[in-house]
Amino acid sequence: MLLNGAWESKVDIYNVFELRCKTTAYFGIGAIKKFKDICEFLNKKDMKKILILTDEVVYNVTGIKEKVEKFLGEAGIEYIVYYGIKPNPNVKMIDEAKKMGLDFGAKAVIGIGGGSHIDTAKSVAVLLHEKYKNYTGSDLYELKFIPEEALPIIAINTTHGTGTEVDRFAVATIEEKGYKPAIAYDSIYPIFAIDDPEITKSLPWSQTTYTAIDAINHVTEAATTLAASPYSILLAKETIRLVSKYLPQAQAKPGDLTARYFLLYASTIAGISFDNGLLHFTHALEHPLSGIRPDLPHGLGLAMLLPAVVKAIYSAQAEVLAEIYSPIVPGLKGVPGEAEEAAKGIEKWLFNIGVTQKLTDEGFKESDIDKLVELAFNTPSLDLLLSLAPVKATKEIVKQIYMDSLYPLNK
């Protein structure tokens, strides 16, 4: 009998293949070398001035700097680097990078890093377009215009969580309002992306873990929204299987390239899954958490909410959730009465991989819940996510999810 997942041993992880969706993603160990081809493309299109968005650590520690600058130099492409990207980026960073790009005369934008870097690159690419250069980051994220065009975007991905390198989504925080909206436009698909597992070896335990949990959340939602399809469900099942199998390996041996390869692949197909199936509760409720606490890792916020979200939606999506979560909570029959069992099983898995925090551990209190509920319903764009939930997103249900996330379910 063929063992589940045995086919993975036949995959040549050094074979760089093209994953074609709206974005052409070069995937596999050594994919960074494909940046040479991307530079040739830029040269042919007469895009000889490039704005790079990254940070000092990502740009230097991953070894990307030398390769990127070598290929840009060989192609005769000028570039300028904005190093100010931080986790949970805000609109101030977008405006700063936009000004740098305008002054330089940038013709394309490269995001190098994780979701924060690539999302910022997408946002800046919109504001650098001739049509939108008089708008600000706040204008973009308060939905004051609909961008139908942007400068070309290239994404060099360094984490295995967001999937933003192959989708049309971006997020940023408007800190003074506590808003963390999401945008989704066809104009911000990267034209090229690079997913090279070698680059992810330097990720610390926390980022390795939290980004993988981000991918789990993407597919949990994409498989259970009102817009879900057999495609988003298929990708969800495979994502959860791969993360449950390879995350412990990457935690134990950060340099394990096979583990990094399949976590990165899981993240990428999870991005495609939610690009098709969209999102609902977990992201809509996490954005207020990191909107008012920008230092909170996005993946950790999602992890603290996930069991309570599954509990809330299980009755409406029992068959789907039992199927996709079978590697983590085996034995579920897919009947509504299992909601508590499923939620506790997911929380147990999170605890087993070292993520034991709940909202109270991160400083949130019962007295904060009403404010979080208000932000979930009033932050621009989150109403769309809530409208896609498989159960009606009332304030009572949202409040209950937050309340159930304050403390462990497995007491």
GROMACS .gro file of C-alpha atoms in nm:
model
  411
    1MET     CA    1   0.000   0.000   0.000
    2LEU     CA    2   0.141   0.339  -0.100
    3LEU     CA    3   0.209   0.554   0.205
    4ASN     CA    4   0.043   0.895   0.221
    5GLY     CA    5   0.286   1.154   0.082
    6ALA     CA    6   0.539   0.898  -0.044
    7TRP     CA    7   0.547   1.071  -0.383
    8GLU     CA    8   0.732   1.364  -0.230
    9SER     CA    9   1.052   1.159  -0.217
   10LYS     CA   10   1.050   1.154  -0.598
   11VAL     CA   11   1.049   1.533  -0.630
   12ASP     CA   12   1.380   1.686  -0.739
   13ILE     CA   13   1.396   1.988  -0.510
   14TYR     CA   14   1.681   2.133  -0.721
   15ASN     CA   15   1.468   2.144  -1.034
   16VAL     CA   16   1.348   2.503  -1.072
   17PHE     CA   17   1.005   2.496  -1.234
   18GLU     CA   18   0.760   2.766  -1.336
   19LEU     CA   19   0.443   2.783  -1.128
   20ARG     CA   20   0.205   2.968  -1.357
   21CYS     CA   21  -0.092   3.153  -1.214
   22LYS     CA   22  -0.151   3.526  -1.267
   23THR     CA   23   0.213   3.553  -1.161
   24THR     CA   24   0.498   3.352  -1.308
   25ALA     CA   25   0.677   3.217  -1.001
   26TYR     CA   26   1.018   3.056  -1.031
   27PHE     CA   27   1.016   2.783  -0.767
   28GLY     CA   28   1.291   2.557  -0.632
   29ILE     CA   29   1.642   2.559  -0.491
   30GLY     CA   30   1.848   2.795  -0.704
   31ALA     CA   31   1.547   2.993  -0.825
   32ILE     CA   32   1.721   3.317  -0.727
   33LYS     CA   33   1.941   3.268  -1.034
   34LYS     CA   34   1.630   3.326  -1.247
   35PHE     CA   35   1.653   3.689  -1.144
   36LYS     CA   36   1.898   3.719  -1.432
   37ASP     CA   37   1.613   3.636  -1.674
   38ILE     CA   38   1.390   3.890  -1.499
   39CYS     CA   39   1.656   4.157  -1.542
   40GLU     CA   40   1.676   4.077  -1.912
   41PHE     CA   41   1.298   4.120  -1.931
   42LEU     CA   42   1.319   4.458  -1.757
   43ASN     CA   43   1.596   4.565  -1.992
   44LYS     CA   44   1.396   4.476  -2.300
   45LYS     CA   45   1.100   4.674  -2.163
   46ASP     CA   46   1.331   4.972  -2.106
   47MET     CA   47   1.271   4.962  -1.729
   48LYS     CA   48   1.618   5.072  -1.632
   49LYS     CA   49   1.545   5.232  -1.296
   50ILE     CA   50   1.422   5.006  -1.016
   51LEU     CA   51   1.308   5.073  -0.659
   52ILE     CA   52   1.390   4.788  -0.417
   53LEU     CA   53   1.196   4.760  -0.089
   54THR     CA   54   1.350   4.548   0.186
   55ASP     CA   55   1.528   4.580   0.519
   56GLU     CA   56   1.894   4.554   0.617
   57VAL     CA   57   1.868   4.208   0.776
   58VAL     CA   58   1.675   4.041   0.494
   59TYR     CA   59   1.887   4.200   0.224
   60ASN     CA   60   2.218   4.100   0.379
   61VAL     CA   61   2.165   3.787   0.590
   62THR     CA   62   1.989   3.585   0.317
   63GLY     CA   63   2.268   3.646   0.066
   64ILE     CA   64   2.023   3.804  -0.177
   65LYS     CA   65   2.203   4.137  -0.201
   66GLU     CA   66   2.505   4.011  -0.394
   67LYS     CA   67   2.301   3.811  -0.643
   68VAL     CA   68   2.041   4.081  -0.707
   69GLU     CA   69   2.294   4.360  -0.748
   70LYS     CA   70   2.516   4.144  -0.971
   71PHE     CA   71   2.235   4.072  -1.217
   72LEU     CA   72   2.107   4.431  -1.210
   73GLY     CA   73   2.459   4.555  -1.282
   74GLU     CA   74   2.509   4.312  -1.570
   75ALA     CA   75   2.181   4.430  -1.723
   76GLY     CA   76   2.277   4.796  -1.684
   77ILE     CA   77   1.981   4.865  -1.458
   78GLU     CA   78   2.006   5.139  -1.198
   79TYR     CA   79   1.848   5.083  -0.859
   80ILE     CA   80   1.781   5.248  -0.526
   81VAL     CA   81   1.701   5.064  -0.201
   82TYR     CA   82   1.447   5.158   0.065
   83TYR     CA   83   1.542   4.977   0.387
   84GLY     CA   84   1.258   5.095   0.612
   85ILE     CA   85   1.020   4.798   0.598
   86LYS     CA   86   0.919   4.654   0.935
   87PRO     CA   87   0.669   4.381   1.031
   88ASN     CA   88   0.308   4.496   1.001
   89PRO     CA   89   0.403   4.785   0.768
   90ASN     CA   90   0.220   5.115   0.792
   91VAL     CA   91   0.118   5.381   0.542
   92LYS     CA   92   0.405   5.607   0.653
   93MET     CA   93   0.652   5.352   0.513
   94ILE     CA   94   0.454   5.340   0.190
   95ASP     CA   95   0.465   5.719   0.155
   96GLU     CA   96   0.838   5.733   0.231
   97ALA     CA   97   0.918   5.468  -0.028
   98LYS     CA   98   0.686   5.632  -0.280
   99LYS     CA   99   0.873   5.963  -0.245
  100MET     CA  100   1.206   5.786  -0.293
  101GLY     CA  101   1.074   5.612  -0.605
  102LEU     CA  102   0.931   5.931  -0.754
  103ASP     CA  103   1.253   6.124  -0.694
  104PHE     CA  104   1.451   5.843  -0.855
  105GLY     CA  105   1.215   5.796  -1.148
  106ALA     CA  106   1.153   5.427  -1.078
  107LYS     CA  107   0.992   5.225  -1.357
  108ALA     CA  108   0.934   4.903  -1.161
  109VAL     CA  109   0.933   4.789  -0.798
  110ILE     CA  110   1.096   4.487  -0.634
  111GLY     CA  111   0.986   4.362  -0.292
  112ILE     CA  112   1.247   4.147  -0.119
  113GLY     CA  113   1.136   3.978   0.202
  114GLY     CA  114   0.816   3.841   0.348
  115GLY     CA  115   0.460   3.964   0.334
  116SER     CA  116   0.541   4.302   0.485
  117HIS     CA  117   0.799   4.381   0.218
  118ILE     CA  118   0.607   4.249  -0.080
  119ASP     CA  119   0.276   4.405   0.029
  120THR     CA  120   0.451   4.741   0.066
  121ALA     CA  121   0.606   4.699  -0.279
  122LYS     CA  122   0.260   4.638  -0.426
  123SER     CA  123   0.123   4.949  -0.256
  124VAL     CA  124   0.412   5.169  -0.367
  125ALA     CA  125   0.384   5.036  -0.723
  126VAL     CA  126   0.029   5.172  -0.733
  127LEU     CA  127   0.125   5.514  -0.600
  128LEU     CA  128   0.420   5.547  -0.839
  129HIS     CA  129   0.191   5.510  -1.139
  130GLU     CA  130   0.127   5.836  -1.321
  131LYS     CA  131  -0.248   5.812  -1.253
  132TYR     CA  132  -0.214   5.781  -0.877
  133LYS     CA  133   0.101   5.970  -0.777
  134ASN     CA  134  -0.102   6.239  -0.599
  135TYR     CA  135  -0.261   5.985  -0.364
  136THR     CA  136  -0.117   5.868  -0.031
  137GLY     CA  137  -0.091   5.534   0.140
  138SER     CA  138  -0.387   5.628   0.360
  139ASP     CA  139  -0.593   5.708   0.050
  140LEU     CA  140  -0.514   5.365  -0.092
  141TYR     CA  141  -0.602   5.177   0.227
  142GLU     CA  142  -0.909   5.383   0.310
  143LEU     CA  143  -1.035   5.281  -0.036
  144LYS     CA  144  -1.060   5.637  -0.169
  145PHE     CA  145  -0.980   5.518  -0.521
  146ILE     CA  146  -0.964   5.191  -0.715
  147PRO     CA  147  -0.625   5.135  -0.877
  148GLU     CA  148  -0.659   4.974  -1.217
  149GLU     CA  149  -0.289   5.007  -1.296
  150ALA     CA  150   0.046   4.992  -1.118
  151LEU     CA  151   0.414   4.980  -1.205
  152PRO     CA  152   0.543   4.626  -1.268
  153ILE     CA  153   0.603   4.437  -0.942
  154ILE     CA  154   0.862   4.166  -0.880
  155ALA     CA  155   0.853   3.964  -0.557
  156ILE     CA  156   1.154   3.783  -0.411
  157ASN     CA  157   0.999   3.588  -0.126
  158THR     CA  158   1.200   3.497   0.186
  159THR     CA  159   0.934   3.331   0.407
  160HIS     CA  160   0.685   3.047   0.376
  161GLY     CA  161   0.359   3.194   0.495
  162THR     CA  162   0.188   3.477   0.314
  163GLY     CA  163   0.162   3.363  -0.048
  164THR     CA  164   0.153   3.731  -0.140
  165GLU     CA  165   0.411   3.675  -0.412
  166VAL     CA  166   0.142   3.502  -0.621
  167ASP     CA  167  -0.176   3.683  -0.522
  168ARG     CA  168  -0.353   4.020  -0.555
  169PHE     CA  169  -0.372   4.105  -0.185
  170ALA     CA  170  -0.184   4.352   0.033
  171VAL     CA  171  -0.227   4.492   0.382
  172ALA     CA  172  -0.097   4.795   0.570
  173THR     CA  173  -0.172   4.967   0.900
  174ILE     CA  174  -0.306   5.316   0.954
  175GLU     CA  175  -0.170   5.336   1.307
  176GLU     CA  176  -0.343   5.652   1.428
  177LYS     CA  177  -0.682   5.488   1.362
  178GLY     CA  178  -0.593   5.135   1.464
  179TYR     CA  179  -0.693   5.023   1.113
  180LYS     CA  180  -0.526   4.736   0.929
  181PRO     CA  181  -0.722   4.713   0.603
  182ALA     CA  182  -0.663   4.472   0.318
  183ILE     CA  183  -0.678   4.553  -0.051
  184ALA     CA  184  -0.719   4.319  -0.347
  185TYR     CA  185  -0.673   4.439  -0.705
  186ASP     CA  186  -0.568   4.266  -1.025
  187SER     CA  187  -0.321   4.547  -1.087
  188ILE     CA  188  -0.101   4.437  -0.795
  189TYR     CA  189  -0.027   4.082  -0.901
  190PRO     CA  190   0.352   4.056  -0.929
  191ILE     CA  191   0.457   3.986  -1.284
  192PHE     CA  192   0.737   3.760  -1.158
  193ALA     CA  193   0.809   3.595  -0.824
  194ILE     CA  194   1.100   3.396  -0.688
  195ASP     CA  195   1.046   3.120  -0.431
  196ASP     CA  196   1.385   2.973  -0.341
  197PRO     CA  197   1.389   2.742  -0.034
  198GLU     CA  198   1.760   2.811   0.014
  199ILE     CA  199   1.673   3.168   0.109
  200THR     CA  200   1.440   3.056   0.391
  201LYS     CA  201   1.706   2.860   0.582
  202SER     CA  202   1.799   3.164   0.790
  203LEU     CA  203   1.445   3.213   0.925
  204PRO     CA  204   1.442   3.196   1.306
  205TRP     CA  205   1.211   2.953   1.488
  206SER     CA  206   0.943   3.216   1.544
  207GLN     CA  207   0.916   3.320   1.180
  208THR     CA  208   0.941   2.961   1.062
  209THR     CA  209   0.648   2.872   1.285
  210TYR     CA  210   0.427   3.178   1.257
  211THR     CA  211   0.450   3.204   0.879
  212ALA     CA  212   0.355   2.837   0.841
  213ILE     CA  213   0.053   2.899   1.065
  214ASP     CA  214  -0.040   3.191   0.840
  215ALA     CA  215  -0.060   2.946   0.549
  216ILE     CA  216  -0.280   2.712   0.757
  217ASN     CA  217  -0.518   3.000   0.826
  218HIS     CA  218  -0.528   3.109   0.464
  219VAL     CA  219  -0.658   2.772   0.353
  220THR     CA  220  -0.889   2.715   0.649
  221GLU     CA  221  -1.073   3.030   0.545
  222ALA     CA  222  -1.042   2.983   0.168
  223ALA     CA  223  -1.194   2.635   0.192
  224THR     CA  224  -1.494   2.752   0.397
  225THR     CA  225  -1.594   3.095   0.262
  226LEU     CA  226  -1.911   3.148   0.062
  227ALA     CA  227  -1.677   3.179  -0.239
  228ALA     CA  228  -1.500   2.845  -0.177
  229SER     CA  229  -1.459   2.602  -0.466
  230PRO     CA  230  -1.331   2.247  -0.513
  231TYR     CA  231  -1.001   2.408  -0.617
  232SER     CA  232  -0.958   2.610  -0.297
  233ILE     CA  233  -1.054   2.304  -0.089
  234LEU     CA  234  -0.809   2.077  -0.275
  235LEU     CA  235  -0.525   2.321  -0.216
  236ALA     CA  236  -0.631   2.358   0.148
  237LYS     CA  237  -0.608   1.986   0.214
  238GLU     CA  238  -0.261   1.962   0.065
  239THR     CA  239  -0.137   2.273   0.244
  240ILE     CA  240  -0.239   2.142   0.587
  241ARG     CA  241  -0.091   1.800   0.514
  242LEU     CA  242   0.241   1.947   0.411
  243VAL     CA  243   0.265   2.193   0.700
  244SER     CA  244   0.176   1.929   0.958
  245LYS     CA  245   0.445   1.700   0.816
  246TYR     CA  246   0.730   1.942   0.747
  247LEU     CA  247   0.698   2.220   1.005
  248PRO     CA  248   0.832   2.005   1.291
  249GLN     CA  249   1.123   1.904   1.068
  250ALA     CA  250   1.210   2.265   0.989
  251GLN     CA  251   1.179   2.360   1.356
  252ALA     CA  252   1.419   2.082   1.455
  253LYS     CA  253   1.659   2.125   1.162
  254PRO     CA  254   1.638   2.477   1.013
  255GLY     CA  255   1.877   2.383   0.733
  256ASP     CA  256   1.665   2.091   0.610
  257LEU     CA  257   1.606   2.198   0.251
  258THR     CA  258   1.341   1.935   0.183
  259ALA     CA  259   1.134   2.064   0.475
  260ARG     CA  260   1.185   2.423   0.361
  261TYR     CA  261   1.092   2.332   0.004
  262PHE     CA  262   0.757   2.178   0.098
  263LEU     CA  263   0.671   2.450   0.352
  264LEU     CA  264   0.737   2.708   0.083
  265TYR     CA  265   0.531   2.512  -0.166
  266ALA     CA  266   0.249   2.486   0.089
  267SER     CA  267   0.262   2.861   0.144
  268THR     CA  268   0.249   2.931  -0.228
  269ILE     CA  269  -0.046   2.707  -0.303
  270ALA     CA  270  -0.218   2.849   0.006
  271GLY     CA  271  -0.178   3.193  -0.150
  272ILE     CA  272  -0.340   3.063  -0.468
  273SER     CA  273  -0.615   2.900  -0.261
  274PHE     CA  274  -0.719   3.220  -0.089
  275ASP     CA  275  -0.670   3.422  -0.407
  276ASN     CA  276  -0.955   3.204  -0.536
  277GLY     CA  277  -1.158   3.132  -0.223
  278LEU     CA  278  -1.090   3.455  -0.031
  279LEU     CA  279  -1.085   3.488   0.351
  280HIS     CA  280  -1.326   3.544   0.639
  281PHE     CA  281  -1.318   3.543   1.021
  282THR     CA  282  -0.959   3.471   1.124
  283HIS     CA  283  -0.800   3.745   0.918
  284ALA     CA  284  -1.084   3.989   0.976
  285LEU     CA  285  -1.041   3.944   1.352
  286GLU     CA  286  -0.662   3.934   1.354
  287HIS     CA  287  -0.618   4.265   1.175
  288PRO     CA  288  -0.761   4.460   1.470
  289LEU     CA  289  -0.518   4.277   1.703
  290SER     CA  290  -0.205   4.376   1.511
  291GLY     CA  291  -0.367   4.703   1.404
  292ILE     CA  292  -0.352   4.827   1.762
  293ARG     CA  293  -0.046   4.616   1.850
  294PRO     CA  294   0.188   4.643   1.548
  295ASP     CA  295   0.454   4.443   1.734
  296LEU     CA  296   0.228   4.135   1.740
  297PRO     CA  297   0.338   3.882   1.476
  298HIS     CA  298   0.055   3.827   1.230
  299GLY     CA  299   0.089   3.448   1.239
  300LEU     CA  300   0.076   3.442   1.618
  301GLY     CA  301  -0.240   3.651   1.617
  302LEU     CA  302  -0.397   3.404   1.375
  303ALA     CA  303  -0.286   3.107   1.584
  304MET     CA  304  -0.455   3.245   1.894
  305LEU     CA  305  -0.784   3.289   1.706
  306LEU     CA  306  -0.789   2.976   1.489
  307PRO     CA  307  -0.938   2.720   1.731
  308ALA     CA  308  -1.222   2.954   1.827
  309VAL     CA  309  -1.295   3.034   1.462
  310VAL     CA  310  -1.313   2.664   1.373
  311LYS     CA  311  -1.547   2.612   1.669
  312ALA     CA  312  -1.771   2.895   1.545
  313ILE     CA  313  -1.797   2.777   1.183
  314TYR     CA  314  -1.778   2.399   1.222
  315SER     CA  315  -2.152   2.338   1.216
  316ALA     CA  316  -2.175   2.502   0.873
  317GLN     CA  317  -1.862   2.342   0.725
  318ALA     CA  318  -1.814   2.019   0.920
  319GLU     CA  319  -1.748   1.795   0.619
  320VAL     CA  320  -1.488   2.028   0.468
  321LEU     CA  321  -1.308   2.098   0.795
  322ALA     CA  322  -1.296   1.730   0.891
  323GLU     CA  323  -1.144   1.649   0.552
  324ILE     CA  324  -0.877   1.919   0.538
  325TYR     CA  325  -0.779   1.885   0.905
  326SER     CA  326  -0.750   1.505   0.903
  327PRO     CA  327  -0.366   1.517   0.931
  328ILE     CA  328  -0.392   1.730   1.247
  329VAL     CA  329  -0.715   1.602   1.406
  330PRO     CA  330  -0.764   1.247   1.274
  331GLY     CA  331  -1.091   1.066   1.324
  332LEU     CA  332  -1.332   1.352   1.272
  333LYS     CA  333  -1.652   1.233   1.105
  334GLY     CA  334  -1.762   1.569   0.965
  335VAL     CA  335  -2.074   1.618   1.175
  336PRO     CA  336  -2.173   1.945   1.347
  337GLY     CA  337  -2.151   1.802   1.700
  338GLU     CA  338  -1.771   1.772   1.668
  339ALA     CA  339  -1.708   2.148   1.679
  340GLU     CA  340  -1.554   2.145   2.028
  341GLU     CA  341  -1.348   1.834   1.954
  342ALA     CA  342  -1.212   1.984   1.631
  343ALA     CA  343  -1.125   2.316   1.794
  344LYS     CA  344  -0.951   2.150   2.088
  345GLY     CA  345  -0.762   1.920   1.851
  346ILE     CA  346  -0.629   2.214   1.652
  347GLU     CA  347  -0.530   2.396   1.971
  348LYS     CA  348  -0.351   2.083   2.094
  349TRP     CA  349  -0.154   2.069   1.767
  350LEU     CA  350  -0.059   2.436   1.802
  351PHE     CA  351   0.061   2.373   2.157
  352ASN     CA  352   0.259   2.070   2.039
  353ILE     CA  353   0.451   2.281   1.786
  354GLY     CA  354   0.531   2.535   2.057
  355VAL     CA  355   0.261   2.797   2.008
  356THR     CA  356   0.091   2.806   2.347
  357GLN     CA  357  -0.002   3.174   2.369
  358LYS     CA  358  -0.360   3.296   2.395
  359LEU     CA  359  -0.481   3.656   2.389
  360THR     CA  360  -0.433   3.706   2.763
  361ASP     CA  361  -0.069   3.601   2.728
  362GLU     CA  362  -0.019   3.884   2.480
  363GLY     CA  363  -0.174   4.147   2.706
  364PHE     CA  364  -0.533   4.149   2.579
  365LYS     CA  365  -0.814   4.158   2.836
  366GLU     CA  366  -1.188   4.110   2.838
  367SER     CA  367  -1.217   4.489   2.857
  368ASP     CA  368  -1.049   4.512   2.513
  369ILE     CA  369  -1.305   4.294   2.336
  370ASP     CA  370  -1.563   4.562   2.256
  371LYS     CA  371  -1.294   4.778   2.094
  372LEU     CA  372  -1.171   4.482   1.888
  373VAL     CA  373  -1.524   4.404   1.773
  374GLU     CA  374  -1.573   4.767   1.674
  375LEU     CA  375  -1.252   4.763   1.467
  376ALA     CA  376  -1.349   4.435   1.299
  377PHE     CA  377  -1.670   4.594   1.174
  378ASN     CA  378  -1.541   4.947   1.103
  379THR     CA  379  -1.196   4.894   0.950
  380PRO     CA  380  -1.216   4.955   0.574
  381SER     CA  381  -1.233   4.631   0.371
  382LEU     CA  382  -1.289   4.391   0.662
  383ASP     CA  383  -1.664   4.402   0.602
  384LEU     CA  384  -1.604   4.208   0.279
  385LEU     CA  385  -1.419   3.933   0.467
  386LEU     CA  386  -1.691   3.911   0.731
  387SER     CA  387  -1.959   3.892   0.462
  388LEU     CA  388  -1.793   3.578   0.323
  389ALA     CA  389  -1.802   3.381   0.649
  390PRO     CA  390  -2.000   3.055   0.633
  391VAL     CA  391  -2.212   3.166   0.929
  392LYS     CA  392  -2.361   3.514   0.960
  393ALA     CA  393  -2.099   3.746   1.104
  394THR     CA  394  -2.291   3.913   1.381
  395LYS     CA  395  -2.123   4.120   1.650
  396GLU     CA  396  -2.223   3.851   1.899
  397ILE     CA  397  -2.037   3.579   1.707
  398VAL     CA  398  -1.729   3.796   1.660
  399LYS     CA  399  -1.729   3.882   2.029
  400GLN     CA  400  -1.760   3.514   2.121
  401ILE     CA  401  -1.462   3.422   1.902
  402TYR     CA  402  -1.250   3.685   2.077
  403MET     CA  403  -1.374   3.568   2.418
  404ASP     CA  404  -1.298   3.202   2.337
  405SER     CA  405  -0.947   3.309   2.231
  406LEU     CA  406  -0.856   3.473   2.562
  407TYR     CA  407  -0.780   3.142   2.734
  408PRO     CA  408  -0.700   2.785   2.625
  409LEU     CA  409  -0.995   2.569   2.523
  410ASN     CA  410  -0.811   2.265   2.660
  411LYS     CA  411  -0.832   2.349   3.032
   0.00000   0.00000   0.00000
